[in-house]
Amino acid sequence: MSTIIRLDIVLREAVSTPYRDLVTRPTGAAVRHRVLTVLRDTGDDDAELDFSEVGLVDFSCADEVVAKLLVATLDQGVPRLVLRGVQEHHADAIEQALSRYDLLVVAILVNAVQPRLLGAAPDDWRTAFGALDRIGRAPINPVADALDWPVSRAADALRGLTQHRCVVSYPDETFAIGAVA
Amino acid sequence: MTRVVPVPQHLDHLSVDQLAAGLGPWPPEERILVDAHATEWASPAGFVALLTLGQALAELGAPTPELALPAADGVASYWAKAGVLRDAEKLFQVHGKVPRRRVDETSDILLPLTIIRNVADVMEIVGRLTEHATQILKHELELEPSVVGGFGQSLSEACQNIVEHAGTAGWVAVHVYVYRRRLGGRKVAVIAVSDAGIGFRRSLDATQSRRFGDRWGDAQAIETALIHGVSRFRDPGRGQGFAGIKRYLARWEGKISVRSGTARVAIVPGWDDELPRMENLPWFPGSQVTIVIPGKDPAA
């Protein structure tokens, strides 16, 4: 299950603006607090932040809305946050903000077929993420085989992605991008 | 007694130095007359600097300064169209015929001179970057949609610096020009932001001055913020604004020039010859940021 949070609606509720741009730090902080309130009620569900109707996202607001939200949800039991409806210029700002904290998030960009990792990810993680996306839910060995990597290398990448909540790890030792993809 | 401060014939972010040189000791002991009668052209950076001077004097409680309008045909009218006179009349005793022309957002003025006092103003400014302005950026400058997005982000961050750091209000203006000499006729979009606030050095004094000792000053403070992305806030997410602007400008061969106090520091692309660091300039109040984004190179 995934809870979808439309950021354009949260923005209107948070700052009662006629505009649909996520700009300025105080605006971002107000939006984040509202999103956190929603997430507290979602229990163990995944959550999707929907940027589809958002105009601009500046760098400071990306820091407040996405980076600080990811930090805050580490302690809140939300399994995964995924971004959707993201435009390229949103992605630029979000990527820069996340890099400062060594954070990662899965994003579905507008008109993109495959999900993308935004943030500071080692190359191996991005490669493993792409392979898992192609293969679908799988244990470590098929991912290692597909990439012609030693099993330990694939395991390191998949576990890193799991720790950053970008990949779901199941009790049967399989991994998947998850339903959002 | 009145001190006459001549405005250069061409007032831009560099010739603000000449305006500053005319101010003499600060705070001024005499009433100031800002004499623009011989001014033929002013960039948005010149406009925002002029109003910053008026605002700085008002905040000092100095006698209301005077402003002699440009005498050349059409110049004062353009100042009215760009929104300068609407606000100048609140800060200066204006001499000369004030054209009663409406403030206009035409093809060369993407954002008329606009005051920034708070976060709501920044949201309004970014939101007002209208469809019309976006179309100009896309069609006249031939910028890709992602470049237009970055333009709005840079505008937002430059304006936020005032709200976050200046401690007072500021001004922004955005115009489009043709750079004939430097870019062979390519169009550029220019964002100019200025405030009469505490400046970079004072903003960073408490957290940074000890690190630099004798080297600490206006130039070092600008470099610390602009080049190294340091903010006076300890929050690790701070300093994103300049970092984002720089990344954007590096990708599109843009330029940023920051003046504060007695120094100016610029990140200069290959097509421009501004010096990257200038010190010991005549003092001018607050901080001034100029961002230049070139349109698409037709030869590329």
PDB file of N, CA, C and O in Angstrom, chain A residues 62-97:
ATOM      1  N   ALA A  62      13.730  22.329  -1.846  1.00  0.00           N
ATOM      2  CA  ALA A  62      14.052  20.914  -2.013  1.00  0.00           C
ATOM      3  C   ALA A  62      14.711  20.387  -0.753  1.00  0.00           C
ATOM      4  O   ALA A  62      14.449  19.261  -0.310  1.00  0.00           O
ATOM      5  N   ASP A  63      15.563  21.187  -0.144  1.00  0.00           N
ATOM      6  CA  ASP A  63      16.217  20.798   1.104  1.00  0.00           C
ATOM      7  C   ASP A  63      15.180  20.590   2.208  1.00  0.00           C
ATOM      8  O   ASP A  63      15.216  19.598   2.929  1.00  0.00           O
ATOM      9  N   GLU A  64      14.251  21.540   2.321  1.00  0.00           N
ATOM     10  CA  GLU A  64      13.265  21.477   3.403  1.00  0.00           C
ATOM     11  C   GLU A  64      12.231  20.369   3.172  1.00  0.00           C
ATOM     12  O   GLU A  64      11.865  19.652   4.102  1.00  0.00           O
ATOM     13  N   VAL A  65      11.746  20.264   1.930  1.00  0.00           N
ATOM     14  CA  VAL A  65      10.629  19.340   1.671  1.00  0.00           C
ATOM     15  C   VAL A  65      11.108  17.903   1.511  1.00  0.00           C
ATOM     16  O   VAL A  65      10.485  16.979   2.032  1.00  0.00           O
ATOM     17  N   VAL A  66      12.214  17.694   0.813  1.00  0.00           N
ATOM     18  CA  VAL A  66      12.620  16.317   0.527  1.00  0.00           C
ATOM     19  C   VAL A  66      13.731  15.844   1.472  1.00  0.00           C
ATOM     20  O   VAL A  66      13.571  14.832   2.158  1.00  0.00           O
ATOM     21  N   ALA A  67      14.849  16.587   1.513  1.00  0.00           N
ATOM     22  CA  ALA A  67      15.987  16.098   2.298  1.00  0.00           C
ATOM     23  C   ALA A  67      15.632  16.000   3.785  1.00  0.00           C
ATOM     24  O   ALA A  67      15.823  14.959   4.424  1.00  0.00           O
ATOM     25  N   LYS A  68      15.103  17.068   4.329  1.00  0.00           N
ATOM     26  CA  LYS A  68      14.809  17.048   5.775  1.00  0.00           C
ATOM     27  C   LYS A  68      13.633  16.108   6.071  1.00  0.00           C
ATOM     28  O   LYS A  68      13.554  15.555   7.172  1.00  0.00           O
ATOM     29  N   LEU A  69      12.764  15.911   5.111  1.00  0.00           N
ATOM     30  CA  LEU A  69      11.665  14.948   5.312  1.00  0.00           C
ATOM     31  C   LEU A  69      12.227  13.527   5.388  1.00  0.00           C
ATOM     32  O   LEU A  69      11.813  12.731   6.242  1.00  0.00           O
ATOM     33  N   LEU A  70      13.167  13.209   4.498  1.00  0.00           N
ATOM     34  CA  LEU A  70      13.773  11.874   4.543  1.00  0.00           C
ATOM     35  C   LEU A  70      14.476  11.647   5.879  1.00  0.00           C
ATOM     36  O   LEU A  70      14.369  10.576   6.474  1.00  0.00           O
ATOM     37  N   VAL A  71      15.181  12.663   6.344  1.00  0.00           N
ATOM     38  CA  VAL A  71      15.862  12.543   7.647  1.00  0.00           C
ATOM     39  C   VAL A  71      14.829  12.320   8.740  1.00  0.00           C
ATOM     40  O   VAL A  71      14.982  11.427   9.594  1.00  0.00           O
ATOM     41  N   ALA A  72      13.752  13.088   8.719  1.00  0.00           N
ATOM     42  CA  ALA A  72      12.745  12.990   9.784  1.00  0.00           C
ATOM     43  C   ALA A  72      12.031  11.644   9.768  1.00  0.00           C
ATOM     44  O   ALA A  72      11.689  11.105  10.827  1.00  0.00           O
ATOM     45  N   THR A  73      11.821  11.077   8.583  1.00  0.00           N
ATOM     46  CA  THR A  73      11.063   9.824   8.518  1.00  0.00           C
ATOM     47  C   THR A  73      11.911   8.605   8.864  1.00  0.00           C
ATOM     48  O   THR A  73      11.377   7.515   9.003  1.00  0.00           O
ATOM     49  N   LEU A  74      13.224   8.805   8.980  1.00  0.00           N
ATOM     50  CA  LEU A  74      14.070   7.680   9.409  1.00  0.00           C
ATOM     51  C   LEU A  74      13.602   7.152  10.758  1.00  0.00           C
ATOM     52  O   LEU A  74      13.674   5.965  11.037  1.00  0.00           O
ATOM     53  N   ASP A  75      13.138   8.050  11.609  1.00  0.00           N
ATOM     54  CA  ASP A  75      12.723   7.661  12.960  1.00  0.00           C
ATOM     55  C   ASP A  75      11.224   7.384  13.040  1.00  0.00           C
ATOM     56  O   ASP A  75      10.709   7.120  14.106  1.00  0.00           O
ATOM     57  N   GLN A  76      10.533   7.484  11.921  1.00  0.00           N
ATOM     58  CA  GLN A  76       9.077   7.472  12.019  1.00  0.00           C
ATOM     59  C   GLN A  76       8.427   6.183  11.534  1.00  0.00           C
ATOM     60  O   GLN A  76       7.208   6.057  11.546  1.00  0.00           O
ATOM     61  N   GLY A  77       9.233   5.250  11.074  1.00  0.00           N
ATOM     62  CA  GLY A  77       8.682   3.966  10.677  1.00  0.00           C
ATOM     63  C   GLY A  77       8.048   3.941   9.305  1.00  0.00           C
ATOM     64  O   GLY A  77       7.417   2.956   8.929  1.00  0.00           O
ATOM     65  N   VAL A  78       8.190   5.031   8.530  1.00  0.00           N
ATOM     66  CA  VAL A  78       7.678   4.992   7.158  1.00  0.00           C
ATOM     67  C   VAL A  78       8.662   4.163   6.344  1.00  0.00           C
ATOM     68  O   VAL A  78       9.840   4.517   6.260  1.00  0.00           O
ATOM     69  N   PRO A  79       8.219   3.042   5.761  1.00  0.00           N
ATOM     70  CA  PRO A  79       9.195   2.186   5.081  1.00  0.00           C
ATOM     71  C   PRO A  79       9.899   2.903   3.933  1.00  0.00           C
ATOM     72  O   PRO A  79      11.105   2.828   3.787  1.00  0.00           O
ATOM     73  N   ARG A  80       9.134   3.595   3.111  1.00  0.00           N
ATOM     74  CA  ARG A  80       9.750   4.165   1.921  1.00  0.00           C
ATOM     75  C   ARG A  80       9.017   5.409   1.460  1.00  0.00           C
ATOM     76  O   ARG A  80       7.792   5.455   1.480  1.00  0.00           O
ATOM     77  N   LEU A  81       9.802   6.386   1.034  1.00  0.00           N
ATOM     78  CA  LEU A  81       9.231   7.567   0.375  1.00  0.00           C
ATOM     79  C   LEU A  81       9.666   7.531  -1.079  1.00  0.00           C
ATOM     80  O   LEU A  81      10.855   7.348  -1.366  1.00  0.00           O
ATOM     81  N   VAL A  82       8.730   7.694  -1.979  1.00  0.00           N
ATOM     82  CA  VAL A  82       9.045   7.741  -3.406  1.00  0.00           C
ATOM     83  C   VAL A  82       8.472   9.045  -3.955  1.00  0.00           C
ATOM     84  O   VAL A  82       7.424   9.511  -3.490  1.00  0.00           O
ATOM     85  N   LEU A  83       9.189   9.646  -4.911  1.00  0.00           N
ATOM     86  CA  LEU A  83       8.710  10.881  -5.527  1.00  0.00           C
ATOM     87  C   LEU A  83       8.141  10.553  -6.903  1.00  0.00           C
ATOM     88  O   LEU A  83       8.726   9.749  -7.634  1.00  0.00           O
ATOM     89  N   ARG A  84       7.025  11.158  -7.253  1.00  0.00           N
ATOM     90  CA  ARG A  84       6.517  10.957  -8.611  1.00  0.00           C
ATOM     91  C   ARG A  84       6.043  12.272  -9.223  1.00  0.00           C
ATOM     92  O   ARG A  84       5.868  13.259  -8.519  1.00  0.00           O
ATOM     93  N   GLY A  85       5.915  12.239 -10.560  1.00  0.00           N
ATOM     94  CA  GLY A  85       5.528  13.468 -11.260  1.00  0.00           C
ATOM     95  C   GLY A  85       6.640  14.500 -11.252  1.00  0.00           C
ATOM     96  O   GLY A  85       6.394  15.706 -11.353  1.00  0.00           O
ATOM     97  N   VAL A  86       7.873  14.019 -11.139  1.00  0.00           N
ATOM     98  CA  VAL A  86       9.029  14.925 -10.989  1.00  0.00           C
ATOM     99  C   VAL A  86       9.515  15.395 -12.362  1.00  0.00           C
ATOM    100  O   VAL A  86       9.685  14.583 -13.269  1.00  0.00           O
ATOM    101  N   GLN A  87       9.706  16.694 -12.521  1.00  0.00           N
ATOM    102  CA  GLN A  87      10.286  17.222 -13.758  1.00  0.00           C
ATOM    103  C   GLN A  87      11.797  17.348 -13.603  1.00  0.00           C
ATOM    104  O   GLN A  87      12.313  17.349 -12.492  1.00  0.00           O
ATOM    105  N   GLU A  88      12.474  17.500 -14.747  1.00  0.00           N
ATOM    106  CA  GLU A  88      13.946  17.527 -14.719  1.00  0.00           C
ATOM    107  C   GLU A  88      14.474  18.618 -13.795  1.00  0.00           C
ATOM    108  O   GLU A  88      15.434  18.402 -13.052  1.00  0.00           O
ATOM    109  N   HIS A  89      13.845  19.809 -13.843  1.00  0.00           N
ATOM    110  CA  HIS A  89      14.397  20.878 -12.997  1.00  0.00           C
ATOM    111  C   HIS A  89      14.066  20.644 -11.521  1.00  0.00           C
ATOM    112  O   HIS A  89      14.812  21.074 -10.644  1.00  0.00           O
ATOM    113  N   HIS A  90      12.972  19.924 -11.229  1.00  0.00           N
ATOM    114  CA  HIS A  90      12.753  19.502  -9.840  1.00  0.00           C
ATOM    115  C   HIS A  90      13.893  18.559  -9.419  1.00  0.00           C
ATOM    116  O   HIS A  90      14.435  18.676  -8.326  1.00  0.00           O
ATOM    117  N   ALA A  91      14.179  17.607 -10.325  1.00  0.00           N
ATOM    118  CA  ALA A  91      15.183  16.580 -10.009  1.00  0.00           C
ATOM    119  C   ALA A  91      16.538  17.208  -9.723  1.00  0.00           C
ATOM    120  O   ALA A  91      17.254  16.781  -8.804  1.00  0.00           O
ATOM    121  N   ASP A  92      16.898  18.239 -10.483  1.00  0.00           N
ATOM    122  CA  ASP A  92      18.174  18.923 -10.257  1.00  0.00           C
ATOM    123  C   ASP A  92      18.267  19.459  -8.830  1.00  0.00           C
ATOM    124  O   ASP A  92      19.274  19.279  -8.136  1.00  0.00           O
ATOM    125  N   ALA A  93      17.203  20.154  -8.425  1.00  0.00           N
ATOM    126  CA  ALA A  93      17.215  20.766  -7.088  1.00  0.00           C
ATOM    127  C   ALA A  93      17.212  19.689  -5.999  1.00  0.00           C
ATOM    128  O   ALA A  93      17.943  19.800  -4.999  1.00  0.00           O
ATOM    129  N   ILE A  94      16.429  18.645  -6.191  1.00  0.00           N
ATOM    130  CA  ILE A  94      16.332  17.583  -5.179  1.00  0.00           C
ATOM    131  C   ILE A  94      17.659  16.840  -5.068  1.00  0.00           C
ATOM    132  O   ILE A  94      18.137  16.546  -3.974  1.00  0.00           O
ATOM    133  N   GLU A  95      18.250  16.563  -6.230  1.00  0.00           N
ATOM    134  CA  GLU A  95      19.521  15.838  -6.234  1.00  0.00           C
ATOM    135  C   GLU A  95      20.582  16.603  -5.451  1.00  0.00           C
ATOM    136  O   GLU A  95      21.323  16.040  -4.647  1.00  0.00           O
ATOM    137  N   GLN A  96      20.639  17.913  -5.705  1.00  0.00           N
ATOM    138  CA  GLN A  96      21.631  18.725  -4.993  1.00  0.00           C
ATOM    139  C   GLN A  96      21.380  18.711  -3.486  1.00  0.00           C
ATOM    140  O   GLN A  96      22.299  18.567  -2.687  1.00  0.00           O
ATOM    141  N   ALA A  97      20.115  18.827  -3.101  1.00  0.00           N
ATOM    142  CA  ALA A  97      19.791  18.868  -1.667  1.00  0.00           C
ATOM    143  C   ALA A  97      20.160  17.552  -0.991  1.00  0.00           C
ATOM    144  O   ALA A  97      20.759  17.539   0.092  1.00  0.00           O
TER     145      ALA A  97
END
